[in-house]
XYZ file of C-alpha atoms in Angstrom:
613
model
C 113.064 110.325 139.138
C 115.897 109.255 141.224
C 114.524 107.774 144.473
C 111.095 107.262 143.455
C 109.391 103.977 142.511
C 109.249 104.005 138.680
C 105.433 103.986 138.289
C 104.470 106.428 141.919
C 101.341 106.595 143.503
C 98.952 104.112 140.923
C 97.335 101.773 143.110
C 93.853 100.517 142.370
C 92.120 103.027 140.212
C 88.427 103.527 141.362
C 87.052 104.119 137.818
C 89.516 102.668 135.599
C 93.252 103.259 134.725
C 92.927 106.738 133.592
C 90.658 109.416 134.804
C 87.587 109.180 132.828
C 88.407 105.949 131.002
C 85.480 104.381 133.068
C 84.661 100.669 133.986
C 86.065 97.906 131.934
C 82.909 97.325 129.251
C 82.274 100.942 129.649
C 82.584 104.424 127.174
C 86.466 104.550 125.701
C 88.307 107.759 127.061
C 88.288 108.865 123.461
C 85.728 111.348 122.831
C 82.952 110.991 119.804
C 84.705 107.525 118.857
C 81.873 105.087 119.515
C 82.526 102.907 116.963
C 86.065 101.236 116.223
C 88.677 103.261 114.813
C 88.990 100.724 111.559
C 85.300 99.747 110.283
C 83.219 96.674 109.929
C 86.279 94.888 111.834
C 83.902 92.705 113.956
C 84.271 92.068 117.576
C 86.081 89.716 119.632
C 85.453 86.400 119.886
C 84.557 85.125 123.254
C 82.065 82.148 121.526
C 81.721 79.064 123.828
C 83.382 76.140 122.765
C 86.531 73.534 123.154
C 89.055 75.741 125.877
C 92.672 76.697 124.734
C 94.285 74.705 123.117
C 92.469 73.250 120.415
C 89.653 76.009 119.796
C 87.636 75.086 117.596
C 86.710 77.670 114.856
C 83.788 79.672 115.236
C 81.857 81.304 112.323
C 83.641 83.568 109.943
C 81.703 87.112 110.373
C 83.813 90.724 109.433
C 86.408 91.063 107.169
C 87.655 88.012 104.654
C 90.536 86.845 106.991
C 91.904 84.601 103.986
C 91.765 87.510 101.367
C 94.668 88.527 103.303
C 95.977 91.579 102.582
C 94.508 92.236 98.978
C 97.369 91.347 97.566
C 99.594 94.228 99.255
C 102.259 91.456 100.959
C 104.225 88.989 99.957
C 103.349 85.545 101.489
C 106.867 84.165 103.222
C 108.177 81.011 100.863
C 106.598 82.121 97.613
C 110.064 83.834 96.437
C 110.882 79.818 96.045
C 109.028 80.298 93.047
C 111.951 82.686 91.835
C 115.317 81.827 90.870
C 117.986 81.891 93.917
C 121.238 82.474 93.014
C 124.710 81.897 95.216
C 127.505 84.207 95.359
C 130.965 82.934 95.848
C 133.656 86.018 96.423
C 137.644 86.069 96.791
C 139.952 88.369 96.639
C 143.750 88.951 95.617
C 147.017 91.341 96.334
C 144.410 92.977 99.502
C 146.202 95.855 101.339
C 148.191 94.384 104.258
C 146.459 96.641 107.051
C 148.360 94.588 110.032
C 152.002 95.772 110.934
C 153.446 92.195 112.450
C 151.275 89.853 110.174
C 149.207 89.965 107.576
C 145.555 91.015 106.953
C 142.463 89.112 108.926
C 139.908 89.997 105.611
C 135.924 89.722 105.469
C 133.836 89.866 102.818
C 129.933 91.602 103.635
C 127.582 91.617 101.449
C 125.197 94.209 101.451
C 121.859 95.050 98.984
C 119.813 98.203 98.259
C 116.308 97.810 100.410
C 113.795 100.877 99.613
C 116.989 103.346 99.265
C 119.011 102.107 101.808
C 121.796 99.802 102.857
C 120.822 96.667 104.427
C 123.105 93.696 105.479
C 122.523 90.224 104.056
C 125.994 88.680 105.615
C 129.710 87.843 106.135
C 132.046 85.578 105.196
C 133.791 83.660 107.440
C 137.168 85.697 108.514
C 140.533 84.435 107.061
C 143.745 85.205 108.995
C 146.872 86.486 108.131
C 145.917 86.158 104.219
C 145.825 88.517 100.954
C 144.946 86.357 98.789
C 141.664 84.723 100.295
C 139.348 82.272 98.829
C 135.977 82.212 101.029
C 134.049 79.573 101.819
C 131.460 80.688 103.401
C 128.538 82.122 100.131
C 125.156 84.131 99.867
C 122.009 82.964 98.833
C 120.020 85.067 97.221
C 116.780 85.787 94.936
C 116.889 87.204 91.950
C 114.047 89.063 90.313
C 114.394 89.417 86.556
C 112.553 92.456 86.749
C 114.462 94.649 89.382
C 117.721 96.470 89.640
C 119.143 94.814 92.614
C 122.221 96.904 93.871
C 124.597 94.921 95.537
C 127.795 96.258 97.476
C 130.694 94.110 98.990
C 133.014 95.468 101.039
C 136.372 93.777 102.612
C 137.132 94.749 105.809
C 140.581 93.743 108.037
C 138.904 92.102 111.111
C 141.109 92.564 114.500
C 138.243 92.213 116.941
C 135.244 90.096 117.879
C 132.760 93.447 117.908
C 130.246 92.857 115.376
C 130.258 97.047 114.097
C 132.183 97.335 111.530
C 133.338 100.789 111.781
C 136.435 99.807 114.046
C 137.861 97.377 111.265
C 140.405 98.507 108.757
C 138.439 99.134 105.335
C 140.153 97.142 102.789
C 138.028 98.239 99.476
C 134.601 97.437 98.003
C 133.002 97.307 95.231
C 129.363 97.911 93.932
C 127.067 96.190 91.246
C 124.010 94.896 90.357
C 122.574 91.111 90.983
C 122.180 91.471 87.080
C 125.700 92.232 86.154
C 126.881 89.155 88.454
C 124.944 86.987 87.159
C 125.195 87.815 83.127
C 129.468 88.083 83.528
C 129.909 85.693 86.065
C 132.976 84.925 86.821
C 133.502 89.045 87.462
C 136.577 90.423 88.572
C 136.937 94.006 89.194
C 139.797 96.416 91.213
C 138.798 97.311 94.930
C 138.075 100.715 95.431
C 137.740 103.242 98.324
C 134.372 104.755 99.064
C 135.868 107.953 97.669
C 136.090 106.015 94.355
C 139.799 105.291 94.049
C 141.514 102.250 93.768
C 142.253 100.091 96.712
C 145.477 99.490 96.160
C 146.281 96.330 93.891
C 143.196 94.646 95.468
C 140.672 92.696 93.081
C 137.970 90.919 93.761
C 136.165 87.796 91.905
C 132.224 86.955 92.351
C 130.930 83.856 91.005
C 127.541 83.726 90.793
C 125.401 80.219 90.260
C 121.740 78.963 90.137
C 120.057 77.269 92.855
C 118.037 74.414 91.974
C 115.168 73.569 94.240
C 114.632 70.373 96.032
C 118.183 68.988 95.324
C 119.796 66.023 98.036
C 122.395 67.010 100.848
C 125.493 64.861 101.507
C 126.864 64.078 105.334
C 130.076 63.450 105.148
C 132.748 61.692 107.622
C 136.394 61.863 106.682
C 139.663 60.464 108.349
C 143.332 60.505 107.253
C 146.109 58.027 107.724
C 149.941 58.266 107.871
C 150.399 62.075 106.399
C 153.241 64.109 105.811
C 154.609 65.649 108.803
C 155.811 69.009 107.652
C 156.727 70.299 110.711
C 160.260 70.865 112.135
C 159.305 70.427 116.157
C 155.829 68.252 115.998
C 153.527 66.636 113.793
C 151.020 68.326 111.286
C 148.349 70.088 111.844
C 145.818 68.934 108.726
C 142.865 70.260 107.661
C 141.064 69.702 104.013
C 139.610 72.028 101.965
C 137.183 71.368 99.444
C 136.612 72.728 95.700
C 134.264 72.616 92.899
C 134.960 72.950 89.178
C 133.915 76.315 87.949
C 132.414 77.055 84.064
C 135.354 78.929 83.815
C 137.631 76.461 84.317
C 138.856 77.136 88.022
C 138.354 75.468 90.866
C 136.215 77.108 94.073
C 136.509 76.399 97.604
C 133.124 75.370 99.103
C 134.288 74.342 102.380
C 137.118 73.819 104.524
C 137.250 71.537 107.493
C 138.449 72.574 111.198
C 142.165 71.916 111.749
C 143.211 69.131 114.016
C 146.073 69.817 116.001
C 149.478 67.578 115.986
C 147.840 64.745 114.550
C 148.692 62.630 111.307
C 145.791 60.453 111.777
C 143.440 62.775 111.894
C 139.158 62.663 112.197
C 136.998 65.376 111.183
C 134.120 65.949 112.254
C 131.199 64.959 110.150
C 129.758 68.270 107.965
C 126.960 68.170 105.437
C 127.134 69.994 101.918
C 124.259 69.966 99.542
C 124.863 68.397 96.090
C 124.098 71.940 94.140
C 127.545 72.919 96.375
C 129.229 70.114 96.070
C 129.311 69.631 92.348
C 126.121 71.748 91.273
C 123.799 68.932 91.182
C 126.335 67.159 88.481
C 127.790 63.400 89.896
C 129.550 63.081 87.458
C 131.711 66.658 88.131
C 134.865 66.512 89.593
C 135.484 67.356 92.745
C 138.587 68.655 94.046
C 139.819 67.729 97.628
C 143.273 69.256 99.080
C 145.037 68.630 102.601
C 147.089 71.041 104.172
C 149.155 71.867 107.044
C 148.329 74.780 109.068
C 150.276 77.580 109.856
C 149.552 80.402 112.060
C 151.220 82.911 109.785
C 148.830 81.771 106.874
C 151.659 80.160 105.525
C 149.965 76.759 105.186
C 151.569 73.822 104.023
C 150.447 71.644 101.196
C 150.212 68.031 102.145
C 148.585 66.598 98.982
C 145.403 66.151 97.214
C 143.124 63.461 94.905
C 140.299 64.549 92.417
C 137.261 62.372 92.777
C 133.398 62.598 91.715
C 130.090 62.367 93.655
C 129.364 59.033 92.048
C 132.709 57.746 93.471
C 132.151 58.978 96.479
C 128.915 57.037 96.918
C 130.973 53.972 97.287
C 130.862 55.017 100.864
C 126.771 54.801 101.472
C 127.869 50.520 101.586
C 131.071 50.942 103.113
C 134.644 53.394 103.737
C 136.614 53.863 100.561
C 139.848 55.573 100.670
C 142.062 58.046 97.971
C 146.053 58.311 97.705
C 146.796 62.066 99.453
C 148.814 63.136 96.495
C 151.243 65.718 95.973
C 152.394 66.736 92.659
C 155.715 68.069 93.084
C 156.820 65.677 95.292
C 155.879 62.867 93.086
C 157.835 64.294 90.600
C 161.144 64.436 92.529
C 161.174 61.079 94.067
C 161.380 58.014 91.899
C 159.994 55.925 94.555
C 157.387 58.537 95.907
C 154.057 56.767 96.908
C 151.529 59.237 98.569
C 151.563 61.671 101.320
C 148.771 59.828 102.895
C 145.915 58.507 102.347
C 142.111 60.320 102.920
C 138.849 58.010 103.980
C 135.919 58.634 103.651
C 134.299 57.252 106.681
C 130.673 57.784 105.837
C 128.370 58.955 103.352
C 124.424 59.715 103.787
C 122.085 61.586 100.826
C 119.314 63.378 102.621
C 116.854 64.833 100.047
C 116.538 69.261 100.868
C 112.721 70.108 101.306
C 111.867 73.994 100.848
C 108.975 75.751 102.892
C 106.820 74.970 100.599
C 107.275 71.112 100.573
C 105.816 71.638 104.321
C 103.065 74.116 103.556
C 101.577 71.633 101.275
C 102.197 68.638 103.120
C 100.024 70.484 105.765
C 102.043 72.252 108.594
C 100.039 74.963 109.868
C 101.835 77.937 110.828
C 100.548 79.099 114.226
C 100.673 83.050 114.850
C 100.665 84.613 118.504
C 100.751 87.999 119.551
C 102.775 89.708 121.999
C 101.986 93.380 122.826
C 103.954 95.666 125.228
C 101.428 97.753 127.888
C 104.218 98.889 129.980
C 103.885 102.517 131.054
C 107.008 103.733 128.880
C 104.452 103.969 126.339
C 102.801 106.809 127.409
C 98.999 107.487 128.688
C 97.115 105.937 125.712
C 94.776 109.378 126.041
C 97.239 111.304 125.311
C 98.381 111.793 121.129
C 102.179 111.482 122.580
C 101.858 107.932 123.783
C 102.737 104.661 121.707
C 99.413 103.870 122.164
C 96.955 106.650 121.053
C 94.215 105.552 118.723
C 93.927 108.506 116.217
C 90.932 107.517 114.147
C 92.772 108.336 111.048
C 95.562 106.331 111.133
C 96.978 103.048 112.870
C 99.695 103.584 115.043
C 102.946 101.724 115.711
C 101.361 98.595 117.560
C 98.551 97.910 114.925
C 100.228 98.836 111.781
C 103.419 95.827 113.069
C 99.979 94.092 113.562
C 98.285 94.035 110.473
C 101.782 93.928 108.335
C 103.334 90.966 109.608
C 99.746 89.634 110.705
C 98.251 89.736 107.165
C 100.821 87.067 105.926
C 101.238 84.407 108.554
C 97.430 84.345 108.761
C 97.400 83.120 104.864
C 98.798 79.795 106.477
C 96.594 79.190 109.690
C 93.421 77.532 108.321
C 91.167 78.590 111.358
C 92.389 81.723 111.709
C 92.433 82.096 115.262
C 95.246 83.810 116.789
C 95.753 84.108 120.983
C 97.103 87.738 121.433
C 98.573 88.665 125.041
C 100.016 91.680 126.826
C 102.355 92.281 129.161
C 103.469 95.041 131.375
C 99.915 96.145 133.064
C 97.718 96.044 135.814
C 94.372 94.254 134.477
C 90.989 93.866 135.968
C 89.318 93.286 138.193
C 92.349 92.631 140.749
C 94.252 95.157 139.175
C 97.281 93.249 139.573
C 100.741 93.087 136.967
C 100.130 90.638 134.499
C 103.184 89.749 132.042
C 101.099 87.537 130.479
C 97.499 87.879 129.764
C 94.747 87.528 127.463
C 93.839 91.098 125.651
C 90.375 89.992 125.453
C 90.551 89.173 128.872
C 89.568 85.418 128.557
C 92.251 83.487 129.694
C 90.052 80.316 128.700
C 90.150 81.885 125.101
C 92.539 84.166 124.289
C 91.911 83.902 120.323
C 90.742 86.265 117.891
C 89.235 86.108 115.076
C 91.628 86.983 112.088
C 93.654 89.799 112.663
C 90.994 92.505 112.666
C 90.121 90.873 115.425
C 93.078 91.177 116.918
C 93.053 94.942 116.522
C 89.606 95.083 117.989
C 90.430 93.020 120.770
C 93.934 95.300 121.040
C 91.707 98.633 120.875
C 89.183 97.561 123.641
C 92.110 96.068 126.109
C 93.979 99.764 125.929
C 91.156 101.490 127.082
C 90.878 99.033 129.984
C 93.954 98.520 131.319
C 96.749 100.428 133.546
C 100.043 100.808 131.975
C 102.721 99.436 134.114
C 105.852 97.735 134.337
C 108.702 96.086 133.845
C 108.908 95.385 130.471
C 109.266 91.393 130.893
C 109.479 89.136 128.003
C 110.244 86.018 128.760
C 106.784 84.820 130.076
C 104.959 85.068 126.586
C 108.123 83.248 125.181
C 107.486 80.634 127.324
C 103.651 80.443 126.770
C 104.249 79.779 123.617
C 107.170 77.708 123.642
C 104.810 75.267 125.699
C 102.060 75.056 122.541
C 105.237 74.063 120.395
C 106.733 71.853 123.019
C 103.037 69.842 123.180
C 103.409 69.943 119.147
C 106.845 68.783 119.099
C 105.449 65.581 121.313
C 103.000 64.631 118.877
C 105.453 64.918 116.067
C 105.836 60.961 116.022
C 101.823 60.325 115.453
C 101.319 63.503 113.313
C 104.656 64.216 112.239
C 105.544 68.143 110.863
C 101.927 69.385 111.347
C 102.878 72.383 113.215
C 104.886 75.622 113.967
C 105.016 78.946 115.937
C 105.378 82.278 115.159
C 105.235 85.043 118.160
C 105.454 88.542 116.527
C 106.407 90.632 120.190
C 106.349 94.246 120.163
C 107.675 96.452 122.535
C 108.783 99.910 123.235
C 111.742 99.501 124.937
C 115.392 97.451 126.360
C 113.672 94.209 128.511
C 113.866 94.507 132.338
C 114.320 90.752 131.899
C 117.122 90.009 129.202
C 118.896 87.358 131.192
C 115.487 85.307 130.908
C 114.827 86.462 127.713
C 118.391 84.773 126.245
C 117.497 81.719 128.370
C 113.532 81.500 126.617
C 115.115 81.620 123.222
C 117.438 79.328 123.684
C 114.826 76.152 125.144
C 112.768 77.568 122.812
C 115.548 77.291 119.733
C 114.583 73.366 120.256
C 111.357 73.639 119.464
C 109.300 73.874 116.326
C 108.849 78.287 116.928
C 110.442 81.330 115.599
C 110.364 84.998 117.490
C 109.675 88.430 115.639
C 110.815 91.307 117.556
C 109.560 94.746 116.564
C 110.731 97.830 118.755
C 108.193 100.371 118.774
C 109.143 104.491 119.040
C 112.534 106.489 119.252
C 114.485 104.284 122.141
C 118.138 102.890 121.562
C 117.386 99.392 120.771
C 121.203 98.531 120.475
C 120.564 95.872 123.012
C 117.990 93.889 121.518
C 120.356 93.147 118.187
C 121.947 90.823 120.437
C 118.822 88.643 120.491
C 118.942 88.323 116.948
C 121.760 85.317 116.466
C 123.050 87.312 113.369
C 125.880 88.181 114.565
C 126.971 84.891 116.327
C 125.295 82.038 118.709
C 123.079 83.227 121.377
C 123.392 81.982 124.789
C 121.515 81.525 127.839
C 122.756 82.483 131.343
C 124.150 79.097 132.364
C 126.565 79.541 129.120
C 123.985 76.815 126.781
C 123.994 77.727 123.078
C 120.593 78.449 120.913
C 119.780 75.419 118.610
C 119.645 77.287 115.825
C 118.464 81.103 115.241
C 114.934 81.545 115.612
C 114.837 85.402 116.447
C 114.390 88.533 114.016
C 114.508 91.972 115.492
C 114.008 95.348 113.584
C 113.144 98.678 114.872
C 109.395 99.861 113.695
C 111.169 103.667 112.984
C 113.350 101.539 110.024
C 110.073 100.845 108.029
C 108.015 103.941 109.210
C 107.969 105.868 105.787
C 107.664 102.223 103.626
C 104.958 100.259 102.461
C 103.605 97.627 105.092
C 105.136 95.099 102.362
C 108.692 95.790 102.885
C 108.489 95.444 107.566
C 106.427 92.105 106.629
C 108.963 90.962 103.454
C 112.399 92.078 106.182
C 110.911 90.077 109.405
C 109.768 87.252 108.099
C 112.109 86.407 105.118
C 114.606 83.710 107.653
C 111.070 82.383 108.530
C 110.862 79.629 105.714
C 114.442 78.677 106.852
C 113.928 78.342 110.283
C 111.234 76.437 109.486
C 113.151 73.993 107.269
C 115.950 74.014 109.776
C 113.958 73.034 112.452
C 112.353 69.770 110.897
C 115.905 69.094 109.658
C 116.926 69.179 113.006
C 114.407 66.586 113.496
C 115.228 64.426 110.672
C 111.219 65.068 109.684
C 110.086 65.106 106.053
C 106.948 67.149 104.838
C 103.156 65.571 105.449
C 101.393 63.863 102.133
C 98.408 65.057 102.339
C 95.895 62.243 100.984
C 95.085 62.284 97.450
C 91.463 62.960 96.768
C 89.709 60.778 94.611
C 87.617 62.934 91.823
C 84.134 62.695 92.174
């Protein structure tokens, strides 16, 4: 209430945090529940040994940790073992939705996840264009066996919000993953989400295999002497970037950043894998066009060369150099030679490694838990609270738990995992703690598996006072120093490990500012963060975490890494199966991964090869 503290009149509870809970060790508050709420889930492990870090693993007693979930989840990586497909979209003749220019359009992709809706992501946004070709594309799987519905809708983007219900709607279309990829390339009329046409707008999706484990290119390109074709100043160049289609077309797969007033320009360096470049064919050609840029999306063609990947090699030894050609000028002047000419600078073939290549080189993936005890929750005796252990059924906390819990722990060969709170007063001080061990041994904070975690989580609730803020930041940072200790004995034991924190919480954090800071040291390091908000509140807030939607930055203005967070809202996968919350949060997980020891220029582990005995 208004002029109160938030949590009045708690001070040091005589018996325990709630009436009747008794001493810590003593009978739960929950009548006739003397045993566990979950059977034959063991009890926590507080076994003597090494200290944290480095725990060594103590006798497997309880459930089968490594039978995982009985086959219920899908392990993150393993869709690797399906085909992945890219999608490739443009669009002609789009309703012109601006007044003094022409449209800004975007292309979102969107697929069918247990009956609804769900976002995979946008194209880049083209100004003042119609007709755009996109550069940006989607990966992903496809499974033989399902109908995967797939909408994409074009929106007129005027504004740097990332809703979309303030953009102009410019017309979608929807499909199947099958359809794409059996009449690819498909080209189909816009339409309104009433059904009629949008206009004269059509769109084209191309559709492609990935193949796994193919080489990325870093490239370095220059220009020399080009057309100037502006009236009052120089050019301002930029190169785009096209591969030959099956259907006999060309397709933009990248376009560089424009360099202002410059006929010599340099680009920066950009990497392309060779599956974009050319689809894993050197011999294909490979289309590469200069142009001028115009603010009115008017832009001016400078010239162009067709090359191939093997040619382009050249420039591993040393720079080679094309003619900027332009075809219609050549054809008017006698004399013409080029429009300039286009160096390649540098060329370096890094070989892609999936997940997988990791996995089985040996990285372990090391799983934390995070678990909200602030007193938004609710008293934990009551059947209202967040917390509430009904015998019957798991609530919020341990079904996030076991769900996301049951994968990672597939790929942590001691299965030990340090699980910590936040938010409460703890004994025997009965002082705020955003950061303590719910077993309460700070020397030891693992558990065995993750029933142990939920028997560790189900005697801490009954033993603790629910307090407050809600402050995140100090569990990111516990962890972050694990992977920063890992990250310093990369050189002797190179990609050996990395760290998940699955944080759950009920509410907005007291401590964003900190929070955005966390992330972003901790986008350096080998560590990715799972967010799942717990109960009804308006978790609008938190989406900002999650680098989705553009780069997250700390306070002082510094830019994450790379994305590391995943946030979804428990209440989204209430009324699925625990397969679909663990499949949704941890399906960017192999590609952080992967992006991280790219980062770090590290390839995968051999393992030693056994000898047969």
């Amino acid at each position: 209430q208004p002029g109160q503290a938030p949590y009045p009149a708690q001070g040091q509870p005589p018996q325990g945090p709630y009436p009747g809970t008794g001493q810590l060790g003593g009978p739960g508050p929950y009548p006739n529940q003397v045993q566990p709420p979950y059977q034959g889930q063991g009890s926590v492990y507080g076994h003597p040994g090494p200290t944290y870090p480095g725990q060594q693993a103590p006798p497997s007693v309880g459930s089968q940790a490594s039978q995982g979930a009985a086959g219920r989840v899908v392990r993150p990586g393993t869709d690797q073992f399906k085909s992945r497909v890219e999608i490739r979209i443009e669009c002609k003749n789009l309703i012109n939705m601006d007044i003094m220019s022409k449209s800004d359009p975007c292309a979102v992709l969107m697929m069918m996840v247990a009956g609804r809706w769900e976002e995979v992501g946008r194209t880049e946004n083209v100004k003042n264009c119609v007709n755009p070709k996109f550069s940006k594309s989607f990966v992903v799987n496809y499974f033989f066996e399902e109908v995967q519905k797939i909408l994409i809708a074009v929106y007129d983007i005027d504004n740097t919000t990332p809703q979309l219900n303030d953009d102009d709607f410019l017309g979608q279309i929807e499909t199947t993953l099958g359809q794409l990829v059996s009449n690819t390339p498909m080209t189909a009329p816009l339409v309104y989400k009433t059904g009629g046409k949008a206009g004269q707008g059509t769109i084209t999706i191309r559709t492609e295999e990935i193949k796994e484990g193919m080489e990325t290119a870093l490239l370095t390109f220059r220009a020399q002497k080009l057309d100037s074709k502006d009236l009052f100043g120089k050019s301002d160049p930029y190169l785009e970037i096209l591969k030959a289609t099956s259907d006999g077309n060309w397709q933009v797969v990248h376009r560089t950043e424009v360099i202002k007033n410059n006929l010599n320009p340099h680009w920066r360096p950009f990497q392309l894998s060779l599956q974009t470049l050319c689809g894993g064919n050197k011999q294909q050609s490979i289309k590469f066009d200069c142009y001028d840029w115009d603010s009115d999306g008017s832009h001016d063609y400078i010239g162009g060369f067709t090359t191939t990947f093997d040619e382009m090699s050249k420039a591993i030894q040393q720079e080679i150099s094309w003619p900027c050609v332009n075809p219609s000028k050549k054809a008017k002047k006698r004399n013409y030679s080029n429009s300039g000419v286009i160096y390649l600078t540098s060329l370096k073939v890094v070989k892609e490694y999936s997940f997988l290549d990791y996995i089985m080189g040996g990285t372990q993936i090391n799983f934390t838990v995070g678990i909200d005890f602030t007193a938004s929750n609710g008293n934990p005796t009551q059947s209202s609270s967040l917390h509430y252990i009904n015998p019957h059924r798991p609530n919020e906390y341990m079904a996030a738990i076991r769900s996301v819990g049951e994968v990672c722990q597939d790929y942590d060969t001691d299965k030990l995992f340090p699980a910590l709170g936040f938010g409460a007063k703890i004994p025997p001080k009965w002082e705020v703690s955003h950061e303590f061990a719910i077993n309460f041994n700070p020397q030891n904070p693992y558990c065995q598996g993750i029933d142990g975690v939920l028997q560790a989580y189900y005697n801490c609730i009954q033993n603790v006072q629910l307090y407050g803020p809600t402050n995140a930041a100090p569990i990111i940072n516990h962890v972050a120093n694990f992977a920063a200790a890992a990250q310093r004995e990369e050189p002797s034991k190179g990609a050996h490990a990395y760290f998940i924190l699955l944080l759950l919480t009920d509410g907005v954090l007291s401590d964003m500012s900190n929070t955005k800071t966390a992330i972003v040291q901790a986008s350096k390091l080998p560590m990715s963060l799972i967010i799942v908000g717990v109960g009804q509140a308006d978790f609008s807030d938190m989406q900002i975490l999650d680098g989705d939607n553009g780069v997250l930055r700390a306070a002082n203005g510094e830019p994450a890494k790379r994305d590391i967070v995943q946030f979804v809202p428990f209440r989204d996968f209430r009324n699925s199966s625990p397969v679909e919350l663990a499949r949704h949060v941890l399906a960017e997980v192999p590609k952080q991964v992967t992006d991280y020891y790219k980062m770090r220029g590290m390839q995968p582990n051999t393992k030693p090869v056994q000898q047969a005995s």
